[in-house]
XYZ file of C-alpha atoms in Angstrom:
493
model
C -19.740 4.443 27.027
C -17.522 1.829 25.840
C -19.134 -2.072 25.094
C -17.155 -4.355 27.870
C -15.512 -7.873 26.890
C -14.177 -9.504 30.298
C -11.571 -12.522 29.172
C -10.868 -15.581 31.231
C -7.874 -16.666 31.327
C -4.381 -14.611 30.232
C -2.258 -16.936 28.473
C -0.652 -16.053 24.876
C -4.410 -16.722 22.529
C -6.065 -14.335 25.681
C -3.565 -11.827 25.649
C -3.045 -11.591 21.514
C -7.510 -10.734 21.701
C -7.371 -8.146 24.046
C -4.646 -6.373 22.439
C -7.363 -6.546 19.377
C -10.884 -6.114 20.763
C -9.460 -2.635 23.136
C -7.659 -1.471 19.798
C -11.468 -1.700 18.617
C -12.370 0.039 21.141
C -13.819 -2.323 23.834
C -13.913 -1.956 27.593
C -12.040 -5.283 27.955
C -11.075 -6.610 31.725
C -8.552 -10.129 31.401
C -8.914 -12.329 34.810
C -6.512 -14.565 35.303
C -7.054 -17.269 38.387
C -3.143 -17.345 39.219
C -1.235 -15.363 40.691
C 0.933 -13.944 37.892
C -0.388 -12.827 33.789
C 0.840 -15.450 31.428
C -0.969 -18.391 31.446
C 0.944 -21.316 30.458
C 3.518 -18.878 30.587
C 5.335 -18.402 33.275
C 8.268 -17.549 34.882
C 9.721 -19.915 38.109
C 12.444 -17.212 40.403
C 14.889 -19.433 42.855
C 18.278 -18.718 44.246
C 19.263 -16.837 41.025
C 17.875 -19.154 38.797
C 15.801 -18.319 36.299
C 13.043 -20.713 34.714
C 10.506 -20.848 32.050
C 7.809 -22.946 33.054
C 5.676 -23.417 30.293
C 6.906 -22.679 26.593
C 11.540 -22.201 25.247
C 11.263 -22.669 22.175
C 10.621 -19.314 19.811
C 9.740 -20.746 16.479
C 7.965 -19.234 13.423
C 9.265 -15.379 14.602
C 7.076 -14.109 10.843
C 3.839 -15.035 13.403
C 5.199 -12.505 16.608
C 5.795 -9.648 14.077
C 2.793 -10.184 12.173
C 1.345 -9.383 15.325
C 3.461 -6.583 16.946
C 2.536 -4.535 12.832
C -0.831 -4.534 14.002
C -0.312 -2.935 16.491
C 2.508 -0.633 14.332
C 5.204 -2.206 16.359
C 7.709 -5.113 16.538
C 9.192 -7.350 18.944
C 12.019 -5.182 19.234
C 10.355 -2.838 20.679
C 10.021 -4.824 23.704
C 12.589 -7.573 23.854
C 15.999 -8.738 21.961
C 16.108 -11.693 19.584
C 19.207 -13.791 19.337
C 18.806 -17.103 16.721
C 20.490 -20.338 17.936
C 23.594 -20.929 15.954
C 23.578 -23.849 16.795
C 19.739 -24.515 16.536
C 20.021 -27.192 19.138
C 21.632 -30.744 19.168
C 20.204 -34.498 19.026
C 21.903 -37.456 21.050
C 20.976 -40.992 19.835
C 23.591 -42.526 22.454
C 26.426 -42.338 23.953
C 28.966 -39.648 22.884
C 26.392 -40.275 18.908
C 24.674 -37.027 18.529
C 24.051 -34.739 15.643
C 23.774 -30.348 16.218
C 21.802 -28.559 13.723
C 23.097 -25.627 12.941
C 21.129 -21.823 12.688
C 21.939 -22.009 8.720
C 20.305 -24.390 6.333
C 23.445 -24.079 3.960
C 24.761 -26.353 7.188
C 22.193 -28.352 7.799
C 22.377 -29.418 3.913
C 26.464 -30.597 4.958
C 24.860 -31.899 7.903
C 22.669 -34.287 6.464
C 25.104 -35.923 3.061
C 27.734 -36.231 5.626
C 24.728 -38.281 7.305
C 23.644 -39.833 4.110
C 25.356 -39.281 1.146
C 22.795 -37.607 -1.473
C 20.054 -36.853 1.370
C 20.960 -32.930 1.072
C 18.911 -33.603 -2.562
C 15.914 -35.158 -1.676
C 15.900 -32.645 1.874
C 15.924 -29.704 -0.745
C 12.752 -31.041 -2.527
C 11.118 -31.836 0.865
C 11.728 -28.506 2.121
C 10.346 -26.472 -0.504
C 7.305 -28.400 -0.650
C 7.447 -26.916 3.137
C 7.727 -23.344 2.254
C 4.979 -23.503 0.224
C 3.236 -25.388 2.114
C 4.321 -22.588 4.960
C 3.162 -19.613 3.227
C -0.548 -20.627 2.485
C -0.848 -22.020 5.532
C 0.198 -18.682 7.258
C -0.499 -16.454 4.990
C -3.969 -17.835 4.541
C -5.429 -21.224 6.082
C -4.385 -21.227 9.512
C -6.349 -17.244 10.446
C -9.844 -19.460 9.017
C -12.381 -19.237 11.556
C -12.923 -22.909 11.160
C -16.741 -22.085 10.467
C -17.228 -24.391 7.643
C -15.145 -26.910 5.253
C -15.681 -24.645 2.318
C -12.561 -22.541 4.137
C -10.017 -25.235 3.052
C -11.100 -25.941 -0.596
C -8.704 -23.410 -2.344
C -6.846 -23.616 -5.886
C -3.750 -24.201 -3.863
C -5.351 -27.032 -1.610
C -6.837 -28.488 -4.514
C -3.875 -29.053 -5.301
C -2.706 -30.412 -2.796
C -5.418 -32.694 -1.417
C -3.557 -35.443 -1.614
C -1.371 -34.102 1.417
C -3.885 -33.698 3.817
C -4.944 -38.225 3.385
C -0.524 -38.990 3.502
C 1.578 -38.707 6.797
C 4.132 -36.659 7.468
C 6.006 -40.041 8.303
C 5.033 -41.037 4.714
C 6.729 -38.315 3.249
C 9.777 -38.293 5.288
C 11.218 -41.539 4.723
C 10.245 -41.938 0.784
C 13.764 -41.203 -0.195
C 16.221 -40.540 3.241
C 17.244 -43.872 5.089
C 18.930 -42.739 7.630
C 17.565 -43.197 10.933
C 18.595 -40.256 13.138
C 17.637 -38.090 9.805
C 14.110 -38.739 9.796
C 13.805 -38.827 14.178
C 14.854 -35.547 12.894
C 12.519 -34.118 10.814
C 9.874 -35.821 11.897
C 10.867 -34.347 15.155
C 8.826 -31.051 14.481
C 5.594 -32.836 14.240
C 5.317 -33.134 18.057
C 4.836 -29.526 18.479
C 2.076 -30.771 16.628
C 0.574 -32.533 19.338
C 0.831 -35.898 16.685
C 2.105 -38.849 15.871
C 4.173 -38.108 12.650
C 2.179 -41.161 11.238
C -0.947 -39.218 11.895
C 0.007 -36.182 11.065
C -1.189 -35.269 7.465
C 2.068 -34.909 5.263
C 0.643 -30.576 4.726
C 1.251 -29.957 8.324
C 6.067 -30.164 6.700
C 5.559 -26.779 6.944
C 6.728 -26.977 10.334
C 10.070 -28.137 8.874
C 10.475 -25.028 7.386
C 9.704 -23.427 10.262
C 12.534 -25.639 11.905
C 15.506 -25.428 9.453
C 14.078 -22.060 7.364
C 12.972 -19.963 9.679
C 15.146 -21.137 12.009
C 14.765 -21.555 16.983
C 15.654 -17.974 18.296
C 15.816 -17.248 21.798
C 13.966 -13.854 23.619
C 16.631 -12.673 25.699
C 15.533 -13.142 28.952
C 13.452 -16.343 28.325
C 9.450 -16.658 26.692
C 8.595 -14.915 29.759
C 9.676 -11.565 27.777
C 6.937 -12.103 25.331
C 4.388 -12.330 27.855
C 5.493 -8.799 29.456
C 5.681 -7.404 25.851
C 2.400 -8.246 24.847
C 1.129 -6.869 28.796
C 3.054 -3.514 28.014
C 0.777 -3.134 24.256
C -3.010 -4.384 26.032
C -2.011 -2.502 29.164
C -0.616 0.973 26.729
C -3.814 0.160 25.192
C -6.020 0.196 27.584
C -6.446 -4.121 29.107
C -7.379 -4.253 32.670
C -6.068 -7.308 34.410
C -7.281 -9.237 37.576
C -5.365 -11.811 39.221
C -6.106 -14.274 41.835
C -9.144 -13.647 40.116
C -11.314 -17.592 39.749
C -14.234 -17.237 37.367
C -16.426 -19.923 39.025
C -19.377 -19.294 36.944
C -20.547 -18.361 33.652
C -24.291 -16.522 34.143
C -26.870 -17.010 31.153
C -30.034 -16.070 30.875
C -33.753 -17.677 30.716
C -32.674 -16.672 26.443
C -29.640 -18.513 26.229
C -27.289 -15.120 26.487
C -24.661 -14.538 28.283
C -24.858 -11.144 31.096
C -21.811 -12.068 33.218
C -19.293 -13.964 34.806
C -19.478 -14.704 38.463
C -15.738 -13.276 40.290
C -14.257 -15.640 44.068
C -18.453 -15.634 44.560
C -18.738 -12.366 43.505
C -21.192 -11.242 40.100
C -19.990 -9.197 37.353
C -22.209 -7.452 34.724
C -20.753 -8.722 30.960
C -22.099 -8.260 27.833
C -19.380 -10.155 25.552
C -17.194 -13.321 27.782
C -14.414 -14.507 26.299
C -12.727 -17.691 27.260
C -8.753 -18.489 26.290
C -9.243 -20.411 29.500
C -9.192 -24.449 28.891
C -12.148 -25.286 26.881
C -13.316 -28.684 28.870
C -13.297 -26.813 31.839
C -14.814 -23.376 30.292
C -18.112 -25.181 29.278
C -18.337 -27.121 33.287
C -19.053 -22.728 34.300
C -22.454 -22.967 32.327
C -25.919 -24.850 32.540
C -25.318 -28.561 31.898
C -28.554 -27.166 28.774
C -26.004 -24.726 27.856
C -22.466 -27.033 27.069
C -21.949 -28.281 23.096
C -19.506 -30.672 24.257
C -20.549 -34.126 25.884
C -18.275 -35.889 28.593
C -17.912 -38.316 25.680
C -17.493 -36.198 23.392
C -13.945 -34.934 25.099
C -13.320 -38.064 26.330
C -12.913 -39.587 22.179
C -10.894 -37.075 20.947
C -6.832 -37.140 20.449
C -5.089 -34.906 23.125
C -1.606 -34.065 22.927
C 0.740 -35.139 25.476
C 1.374 -33.528 28.526
C 4.451 -34.048 30.786
C 7.339 -34.384 33.263
C 9.123 -31.099 34.276
C 12.077 -30.329 36.242
C 14.047 -26.814 36.941
C 16.846 -27.673 38.352
C 19.798 -25.428 39.268
C 23.358 -26.740 38.769
C 26.017 -25.879 40.321
C 28.368 -25.856 37.733
C 28.523 -25.101 33.460
C 27.127 -28.311 31.585
C 29.620 -29.794 28.718
C 28.331 -31.529 25.547
C 25.402 -29.190 25.625
C 23.233 -26.641 22.704
C 20.737 -24.518 24.428
C 17.896 -27.199 23.452
C 19.344 -30.336 22.996
C 17.141 -34.096 22.293
C 17.352 -36.961 23.462
C 16.384 -39.586 20.820
C 18.425 -43.294 22.378
C 15.207 -44.512 22.646
C 12.789 -45.890 20.389
C 10.000 -42.965 19.980
C 7.603 -44.987 18.620
C 7.603 -47.178 21.475
C 7.348 -43.730 23.487
C 4.624 -42.868 21.512
C 2.226 -45.726 21.977
C 2.667 -45.179 25.843
C 0.895 -42.000 25.141
C -0.793 -42.115 22.198
C -2.431 -46.438 22.426
C -2.244 -47.514 25.346
C -1.881 -44.484 27.962
C 0.602 -45.094 30.957
C 4.435 -44.038 31.988
C 6.845 -45.388 29.324
C 9.466 -47.759 30.330
C 12.844 -45.725 28.289
C 11.310 -42.533 27.504
C 13.009 -40.199 25.250
C 13.288 -36.774 26.568
C 14.300 -33.157 25.875
C 16.241 -30.474 28.036
C 16.867 -27.115 27.820
C 20.127 -24.673 29.123
C 18.928 -21.711 28.625
C 22.157 -20.209 30.656
C 24.308 -21.295 27.642
C 22.958 -18.288 25.917
C 21.717 -15.787 28.357
C 23.538 -15.568 31.418
C 20.483 -13.144 33.249
C 19.179 -17.346 33.882
C 22.051 -18.845 36.221
C 24.484 -17.218 39.123
C 28.235 -17.029 37.258
C 29.839 -20.017 36.708
C 26.032 -22.219 36.989
C 23.619 -23.595 34.712
C 19.054 -23.533 34.710
C 18.473 -26.431 33.560
C 14.588 -27.903 32.100
C 13.816 -31.643 31.380
C 11.048 -32.552 29.704
C 8.983 -35.727 29.344
C 5.979 -35.932 27.183
C 2.882 -38.256 28.873
C -0.227 -39.144 28.282
C -2.669 -36.922 29.849
C -4.397 -38.689 32.897
C -2.177 -40.727 34.172
C -1.548 -41.198 37.893
C 0.891 -38.725 38.980
C 2.725 -39.505 42.771
C 6.118 -37.329 43.780
C 7.088 -41.208 44.167
C 7.283 -41.732 40.275
C 8.922 -38.174 39.686
C 11.331 -39.114 41.978
C 11.458 -42.302 39.873
C 12.767 -40.625 36.605
C 13.739 -38.565 37.410
C 16.586 -40.565 38.705
C 16.423 -42.041 34.979
C 16.767 -39.330 32.985
C 19.930 -37.406 35.692
C 21.319 -41.132 35.067
C 20.663 -40.942 31.302
C 22.261 -37.175 30.812
C 25.322 -38.152 32.229
C 25.606 -41.877 29.987
C 25.055 -39.243 26.595
C 26.967 -36.218 27.554
C 29.851 -38.293 29.620
C 29.811 -35.801 32.758
C 29.068 -36.782 36.266
C 26.226 -33.383 36.699
C 24.302 -35.485 40.188
C 26.022 -34.519 42.631
C 26.001 -31.133 41.403
C 22.380 -30.234 41.619
C 21.468 -27.467 43.961
C 17.637 -28.584 43.664
C 14.971 -29.413 41.667
C 11.081 -28.320 41.119
C 8.643 -30.564 39.178
C 5.448 -29.899 37.590
C 3.679 -32.514 36.468
C -0.390 -33.615 35.196
C -1.531 -33.082 38.492
C 0.000 -29.223 38.518
C -1.338 -29.387 34.864
C -5.302 -29.549 36.229
C -4.493 -27.363 39.181
C -2.540 -24.606 37.913
C -4.156 -24.727 34.734
C -8.429 -26.445 34.787
C -6.752 -28.400 32.767
C -8.350 -31.375 30.735
C -6.834 -34.714 31.760
C -3.680 -32.432 32.929
C -2.652 -32.354 29.305
C 0.377 -29.994 28.382
C -0.462 -28.275 25.539
C -4.679 -29.067 23.234
C -6.315 -31.119 20.840
C -3.052 -32.581 18.499
C -3.291 -31.646 15.041
C -4.391 -34.846 13.071
C -6.538 -34.799 10.209
C -10.601 -35.097 11.835
C -9.317 -32.485 14.237
C -8.514 -30.423 11.719
C -10.170 -26.890 11.013
C -13.784 -26.691 11.325
C -13.630 -30.096 13.013
C -12.119 -28.963 16.393
C -14.189 -27.333 19.149
C -15.486 -23.308 17.233
C -14.888 -20.211 18.014
C -18.178 -18.745 18.931
C -20.420 -21.132 20.848
C -22.834 -22.718 19.477
C -25.763 -22.415 22.277
C -24.868 -19.711 24.335
C -24.817 -16.058 22.996
C -22.016 -13.086 23.519
C -19.989 -16.565 24.168
C -17.139 -16.735 22.398
C -13.668 -19.026 22.920
C -9.857 -19.317 22.688
C -6.719 -20.995 22.269
C -5.214 -24.336 21.814
C -8.207 -26.841 21.862
C -10.213 -24.583 18.881
C -8.688 -23.302 15.566
C -5.802 -23.113 14.628
C -3.881 -25.196 17.402
C -1.794 -26.209 19.786
C 2.045 -23.878 20.052
C 2.630 -20.121 20.688
C 2.024 -19.130 17.647
C -1.190 -20.739 16.674
C -2.382 -19.349 20.192
C -1.507 -15.552 19.094
C -3.201 -17.083 15.735
C -5.849 -18.218 17.667
C -6.175 -14.502 19.606
C -6.514 -12.738 16.708
C -9.740 -15.279 14.814
C -11.586 -14.644 18.201
C -11.445 -11.156 17.470
C -12.215 -11.295 14.667
C -15.240 -12.810 14.515
C -16.014 -10.827 17.641
C -16.069 -8.212 16.193
C -18.110 -9.538 12.775
C -20.370 -9.950 15.286
C -21.344 -7.397 16.378
C -20.173 -5.349 13.852
C -23.674 -3.151 13.502
C -23.178 -1.996 17.031
C -21.713 1.326 18.273
C -18.489 0.462 20.153
C -18.297 3.721 21.875
């Protein structure tokens, strides 16, 4: 008889873990509180429009390839990928933008045009970034975060100074253009921290950006979820939606014996949670929780977000599939996220117009748009505030791109702090998990394996390796490896 594993949540990390564990011979069931699989990566369908509710960026394609290769598959077996060219556009002022091309040589030309001599510095910077990327992806990010010795290798010893310098310091050593600096500092936002707090070693995100490029799966990021569900199902994984896990049951010996789902007890031999780590521990008796409320309150969380999903009745001009609006002071905005949690007066924002690339996102002649303002988690969230910021960014969009769009809005829907809490049990409504700052890296993150409850494990963006879709895939593999290692002497079937 197969050994049972019950997984809480169905995001990228849970789906990845479910595939590895089913392949290893376990009977795997996934419990999702919402009506659809995918965790934070869901779809909004309305009036012929399609929106990715969660992630919209497809970076680090090699991580996806590595995942599917572990099952003798490729992404192409499930979805079509297109490398975006241009990758994205960054607005700095009215009619003043830089378009980032889809190939490296063209990017060097853009930099050189903006600041003479900068392409030489960029090449050197990206050589270091590629080296760090290869070290990270081929080794470090797959470590379970058990011991500080995981980070001690001949390579990392030689790079030790990069853990005590910052992205901001490294970027600004040679390049002076404020615009180019902002472009180079932008990718670390995916790690959920300020460039001034992010170790220089994480410049590998710049290689992910410029070297590996920005991609689009036809049909959107939810096609990746559908691919993983298809793979998992073929391996025997069972999914239960509208299934809210209310309790993790622990016996008097400190062993997880099952879960309570919508009032019903389900016996389990192993429990793996891909749900919010803090929330998962509230499902346990207090004495079995590893981390106190004080612990969580002192952690640096990645931002929450105010998101708008908007249908326009016309095609928009002067924007790219991914468009960043950096026409205000990032440092001032960042302080409202990390230092004094509050609503920003002049926020930076991001917009995705996937229907520019993929006509499946909007009816003919119309445009689908997602707008995102990064915010501090835990701040007040009301309909009045949401409406104020929607009008603010739409006005900025019109001014910066030199077009009128407000009267062309067919509908809009929003998603913010309260929704992250309601839909995902997210701590303070954070969107991306724990920030990857030095004191929250690797072994300093919450543990994959519970220290207090036998047979309870965790995966996702609050544990190793960190925020983002590719790291979540990796987290699922790490968690499954730890489960297999923990039970290596047991008969699975």
